[in-house]
Amino acid sequence: MNWNELDRKYVWHPFTQEKTEPRPFVVESAKDATLYLEGGNALLDCNSSWWVNVHGHGNSEIQQAIHEQFSKVDHVIFAGATHHKAIELAQRVATLLPSDLEKVFFSDNGSTAVEVALKMAIQFWHNQGIKKKKILAMRGAYHGDTFGAMSAGERDYFNVPFEDYFFSVDFIDFPNEKNEMSVLEMADEFLSTGEYATLIVEPLIQGSSGMRTYSSFFLDKLVEMARCYETLVIFDEVMTAWGRTGKMFALDHLKQVPDIVCLSKGLTGGVLPLGLTVTSQKIYAGFWNDQKHKAMLHGHSFTGNPLACAAACESLTLFERESTWENIARISRMNEEFAQEIKGKELPVSVRNLGTILALEIKNDQHGYFSTLKEEAYLFFLKNGLLLRPLGNVIFINPPYCLKKEEQEYIFEKIRQFLSLL
Ligand SMILES: *Cc1c(COP(=O)(O)O)cnc(C)c1O
């Protein structure tokens, strides 16, 4: 069977200019942090298969949990019916989050978790007849590829064709060490009008815009301010949750607590699609009414899918193991040491790291279009057995936590080699 030819004929891949980009490689099997390809090559999965695979591939406990669940209930409607694993998952997630966050709405992925959060925030005010219609977000944000999520995200070349169809959103600048105070003033100008239904941010680190970090001081101040002007705060933790930042959630680094949290990606260990939007009893109470139209009239066919919920529960069990947190701590520590090493060299590179995420932004104009650098880097790492997919001119790793010390050292060695070519 010529899989490549069939793929070319029948499959349309995401985020891919199929005319110019290399054909995809065929993955035949995957175990732990390694992907095994047709033809015998293997690749280390440095970005956790689009940032989702937290415990490594082929985890036998997650496999067992899905298998057992299949023999009980494979899928069932989630309106008018419920099931054990959804209930268990909701309770466990609510227990892990700060105590105010305890009502869990299910959907299918990160984008839908964000759509649900936005709809919740908008309808919360609408249901009470309070006129708060505006939305505030942050420059550079990525919240997903559905229309609501795109509207709240950075308007860049990914979504130009759709811009006329977006609802209007105001943006505060991305806060760095120099402008934090002026961005807070900017936020105050918007929020003090009292017109904002919600503020949505990726807490502490923006993923797609290049793993850009900002301070917990800033975010605490921003959330406090939103509180003060009665604007609901949404944390899009789709990328940051499940140990990525070194703690279970990015919000665990903060003093303030948001009103709504979006979860997905690593939620099921990254093996099945599932999204959660978690909020407080206060928000929930805004929908609790004798009138049907005040309900959250939103849902998807696969809402609360039992197999995905079973995988997620098992993933949480893996997070109860000390060894998982030891691995997260080791990956984070090695990232920190490598970041210090790179900072000590005279390279056209700025380094950012937060927990298990390490990013190197390459500032080398000689390469012209950053897409060239992106392709060069991608191909260089592929040739060296690493699946490491840069974001523009940002090379980054966010590996599965089962990554071995020697594997991480190998990644660093190859990054050193690549940097020496700049
Ligand atoms: C990936 C991502 C999303 C979208 O999730 P999908 O499951 O790809 O729809 C939303 N927000 C953030 C921060 C993300 O990283």
PDB file of C-alpha atoms in Angstrom, residues 12-142:
ATOM      1  CA  TRP A  12      -6.464  17.630   3.485  1.00  0.00           C
ATOM      2  CA  HIS A  13      -4.120  18.498   6.366  1.00  0.00           C
ATOM      3  CA  PRO A  14      -4.577  21.359   8.863  1.00  0.00           C
ATOM      4  CA  PHE A  15      -2.325  24.465   8.947  1.00  0.00           C
ATOM      5  CA  THR A  16      -0.589  23.194   5.814  1.00  0.00           C
ATOM      6  CA  GLN A  17       0.029  24.762   2.417  1.00  0.00           C
ATOM      7  CA  GLU A  18      -0.118  21.449   0.638  1.00  0.00           C
ATOM      8  CA  LYS A  19       1.407  22.806  -2.558  1.00  0.00           C
ATOM      9  CA  THR A  20       4.719  23.892  -1.047  1.00  0.00           C
ATOM     10  CA  GLU A  21       5.198  22.043   2.221  1.00  0.00           C
ATOM     11  CA  PRO A  22       6.846  18.617   2.367  1.00  0.00           C
ATOM     12  CA  ARG A  23       4.533  15.602   2.393  1.00  0.00           C
ATOM     13  CA  PRO A  24       3.699  14.374   5.883  1.00  0.00           C
ATOM     14  CA  PHE A  25       5.552  11.369   7.222  1.00  0.00           C
ATOM     15  CA  VAL A  26       3.518   8.313   8.146  1.00  0.00           C
ATOM     16  CA  VAL A  27       3.544   7.397  11.840  1.00  0.00           C
ATOM     17  CA  GLU A  28       3.056   3.674  12.327  1.00  0.00           C
ATOM     18  CA  SER A  29       3.300   3.455  16.082  1.00  0.00           C
ATOM     19  CA  ALA A  30       4.100   5.552  19.111  1.00  0.00           C
ATOM     20  CA  LYS A  31       5.424   4.698  22.542  1.00  0.00           C
ATOM     21  CA  ASP A  32       6.394   7.043  25.366  1.00  0.00           C
ATOM     22  CA  ALA A  33       8.120  10.084  23.815  1.00  0.00           C
ATOM     23  CA  THR A  34       8.923   8.366  20.508  1.00  0.00           C
ATOM     24  CA  LEU A  35       7.073   8.192  17.192  1.00  0.00           C
ATOM     25  CA  TYR A  36       7.989   5.277  14.890  1.00  0.00           C
ATOM     26  CA  LEU A  37       7.716   6.020  11.195  1.00  0.00           C
ATOM     27  CA  GLU A  38       7.083   4.018   8.071  1.00  0.00           C
ATOM     28  CA  GLY A  39      10.479   3.019   6.744  1.00  0.00           C
ATOM     29  CA  GLY A  40      12.019   2.453  10.170  1.00  0.00           C
ATOM     30  CA  ASN A  41      12.948   5.967  11.327  1.00  0.00           C
ATOM     31  CA  ALA A  42      11.977   7.265  14.743  1.00  0.00           C
ATOM     32  CA  LEU A  43      11.362  10.781  16.063  1.00  0.00           C
ATOM     33  CA  LEU A  44      11.354  12.232  19.567  1.00  0.00           C
ATOM     34  CA  ASP A  45       8.049  14.038  20.099  1.00  0.00           C
ATOM     35  CA  CYS A  46       9.486  17.322  21.448  1.00  0.00           C
ATOM     36  CA  ASN A  47       6.150  19.183  21.277  1.00  0.00           C
ATOM     37  CA  SER A  48       3.926  16.423  22.679  1.00  0.00           C
ATOM     38  CA  SER A  49       2.001  15.986  19.419  1.00  0.00           C
ATOM     39  CA  TRP A  50       0.596  19.494  19.257  1.00  0.00           C
ATOM     40  CA  TRP A  51       1.108  20.105  22.963  1.00  0.00           C
ATOM     41  CA  VAL A  52      -1.385  17.515  24.167  1.00  0.00           C
ATOM     42  CA  ASN A  53       0.452  14.321  25.047  1.00  0.00           C
ATOM     43  CA  VAL A  54       1.471  14.795  28.666  1.00  0.00           C
ATOM     44  CA  HIS A  55       2.210  11.243  29.868  1.00  0.00           C
ATOM     45  CA  GLY A  56       3.764   9.885  26.671  1.00  0.00           C
ATOM     46  CA  HIS A  57       2.219   7.704  23.992  1.00  0.00           C
ATOM     47  CA  GLY A  58       0.695   4.291  24.521  1.00  0.00           C
ATOM     48  CA  ASN A  59       0.327   4.684  28.272  1.00  0.00           C
ATOM     49  CA  SER A  60      -0.943   1.301  29.426  1.00  0.00           C
ATOM     50  CA  GLU A  61      -3.088   2.637  32.275  1.00  0.00           C
ATOM     51  CA  ILE A  62      -4.943   5.079  30.045  1.00  0.00           C
ATOM     52  CA  GLN A  63      -5.359   2.291  27.517  1.00  0.00           C
ATOM     53  CA  GLN A  64      -6.863   0.052  30.181  1.00  0.00           C
ATOM     54  CA  ALA A  65      -9.222   2.805  31.386  1.00  0.00           C
ATOM     55  CA  ILE A  66     -10.562   3.417  27.872  1.00  0.00           C
ATOM     56  CA  HIS A  67     -10.927  -0.314  27.305  1.00  0.00           C
ATOM     57  CA  GLU A  68     -12.890  -0.807  30.534  1.00  0.00           C
ATOM     58  CA  GLN A  69     -15.110   2.162  29.830  1.00  0.00           C
ATOM     59  CA  PHE A  70     -15.893   0.871  26.343  1.00  0.00           C
ATOM     60  CA  SER A  71     -17.238  -2.327  27.834  1.00  0.00           C
ATOM     61  CA  LYS A  72     -19.592  -0.265  30.059  1.00  0.00           C
ATOM     62  CA  VAL A  73     -20.838   2.792  28.114  1.00  0.00           C
ATOM     63  CA  ASP A  74     -19.163   3.902  24.885  1.00  0.00           C
ATOM     64  CA  HIS A  75     -21.174   7.036  24.288  1.00  0.00           C
ATOM     65  CA  VAL A  76     -24.456   8.451  25.501  1.00  0.00           C
ATOM     66  CA  ILE A  77     -26.449  11.665  25.124  1.00  0.00           C
ATOM     67  CA  PHE A  78     -25.423  14.154  27.842  1.00  0.00           C
ATOM     68  CA  ALA A  79     -28.723  16.054  28.131  1.00  0.00           C
ATOM     69  CA  GLY A  80     -31.188  14.199  30.306  1.00  0.00           C
ATOM     70  CA  ALA A  81     -28.554  11.502  30.960  1.00  0.00           C
ATOM     71  CA  THR A  82     -25.268  11.391  32.798  1.00  0.00           C
ATOM     72  CA  HIS A  83     -22.632   8.768  33.600  1.00  0.00           C
ATOM     73  CA  HIS A  84     -20.071   7.840  36.223  1.00  0.00           C
ATOM     74  CA  LYS A  85     -16.895   9.015  34.503  1.00  0.00           C
ATOM     75  CA  ALA A  86     -18.238  12.490  33.677  1.00  0.00           C
ATOM     76  CA  ILE A  87     -19.358  12.940  37.277  1.00  0.00           C
ATOM     77  CA  GLU A  88     -16.067  11.616  38.626  1.00  0.00           C
ATOM     78  CA  LEU A  89     -14.069  13.853  36.283  1.00  0.00           C
ATOM     79  CA  ALA A  90     -16.090  16.975  37.149  1.00  0.00           C
ATOM     80  CA  GLN A  91     -15.631  16.330  40.857  1.00  0.00           C
ATOM     81  CA  ARG A  92     -11.903  15.677  40.546  1.00  0.00           C
ATOM     82  CA  VAL A  93     -11.246  18.739  38.381  1.00  0.00           C
ATOM     83  CA  ALA A  94     -13.308  20.939  40.718  1.00  0.00           C
ATOM     84  CA  THR A  95     -11.274  19.603  43.648  1.00  0.00           C
ATOM     85  CA  LEU A  96      -7.993  20.434  41.921  1.00  0.00           C
ATOM     86  CA  LEU A  97      -9.053  23.983  41.028  1.00  0.00           C
ATOM     87  CA  PRO A  98      -9.490  26.791  43.615  1.00  0.00           C
ATOM     88  CA  SER A  99     -12.634  26.237  45.660  1.00  0.00           C
ATOM     89  CA  ASP A 100     -14.810  28.803  43.841  1.00  0.00           C
ATOM     90  CA  LEU A 101     -14.522  26.908  40.578  1.00  0.00           C
ATOM     91  CA  GLU A 102     -16.832  23.950  40.875  1.00  0.00           C
ATOM     92  CA  LYS A 103     -19.356  23.772  38.010  1.00  0.00           C
ATOM     93  CA  VAL A 104     -18.104  21.919  34.951  1.00  0.00           C
ATOM     94  CA  PHE A 105     -19.502  22.250  31.411  1.00  0.00           C
ATOM     95  CA  PHE A 106     -18.297  19.671  28.889  1.00  0.00           C
ATOM     96  CA  SER A 107     -17.372  20.120  25.235  1.00  0.00           C
ATOM     97  CA  ASP A 108     -14.978  18.599  22.734  1.00  0.00           C
ATOM     98  CA  ASN A 109     -11.785  20.614  22.377  1.00  0.00           C
ATOM     99  CA  GLY A 110      -9.972  23.805  23.316  1.00  0.00           C
ATOM    100  CA  SER A 111     -11.796  26.051  20.857  1.00  0.00           C
ATOM    101  CA  THR A 112     -15.203  24.887  22.044  1.00  0.00           C
ATOM    102  CA  ALA A 113     -14.143  25.254  25.688  1.00  0.00           C
ATOM    103  CA  VAL A 114     -13.404  28.906  24.825  1.00  0.00           C
ATOM    104  CA  GLU A 115     -16.659  29.382  22.867  1.00  0.00           C
ATOM    105  CA  VAL A 116     -18.577  28.064  25.869  1.00  0.00           C
ATOM    106  CA  ALA A 117     -16.686  30.394  28.220  1.00  0.00           C
ATOM    107  CA  LEU A 118     -17.454  33.440  26.051  1.00  0.00           C
ATOM    108  CA  LYS A 119     -21.121  32.464  25.717  1.00  0.00           C
ATOM    109  CA  MET A 120     -21.363  31.896  29.470  1.00  0.00           C
ATOM    110  CA  ALA A 121     -19.903  35.308  30.241  1.00  0.00           C
ATOM    111  CA  ILE A 122     -22.077  37.144  27.702  1.00  0.00           C
ATOM    112  CA  GLN A 123     -25.274  35.358  28.664  1.00  0.00           C
ATOM    113  CA  PHE A 124     -24.610  35.740  32.377  1.00  0.00           C
ATOM    114  CA  TRP A 125     -25.111  39.511  32.056  1.00  0.00           C
ATOM    115  CA  HIS A 126     -27.825  39.196  29.419  1.00  0.00           C
ATOM    116  CA  ASN A 127     -29.907  36.931  31.651  1.00  0.00           C
ATOM    117  CA  GLN A 128     -29.943  39.627  34.321  1.00  0.00           C
ATOM    118  CA  GLY A 129     -30.723  42.409  31.886  1.00  0.00           C
ATOM    119  CA  ILE A 130     -27.388  44.105  32.611  1.00  0.00           C
ATOM    120  CA  LYS A 131     -25.846  45.871  29.643  1.00  0.00           C
ATOM    121  CA  LYS A 132     -22.283  44.612  29.515  1.00  0.00           C
ATOM    122  CA  LYS A 133     -21.493  43.654  25.952  1.00  0.00           C
ATOM    123  CA  LYS A 134     -17.835  44.326  25.308  1.00  0.00           C
ATOM    124  CA  ILE A 135     -14.979  41.861  25.412  1.00  0.00           C
ATOM    125  CA  LEU A 136     -11.369  42.556  26.298  1.00  0.00           C
ATOM    126  CA  ALA A 137      -8.479  40.339  25.203  1.00  0.00           C
ATOM    127  CA  MET A 138      -4.701  40.584  24.830  1.00  0.00           C
ATOM    128  CA  ARG A 139      -2.646  41.246  21.709  1.00  0.00           C
ATOM    129  CA  GLY A 140      -1.002  38.108  20.394  1.00  0.00           C
ATOM    130  CA  ALA A 141      -3.651  35.862  21.922  1.00  0.00           C
ATOM    131  CA  TYR A 142      -4.652  32.517  20.465  1.00  0.00           C
TER     132      TYR A 142
END
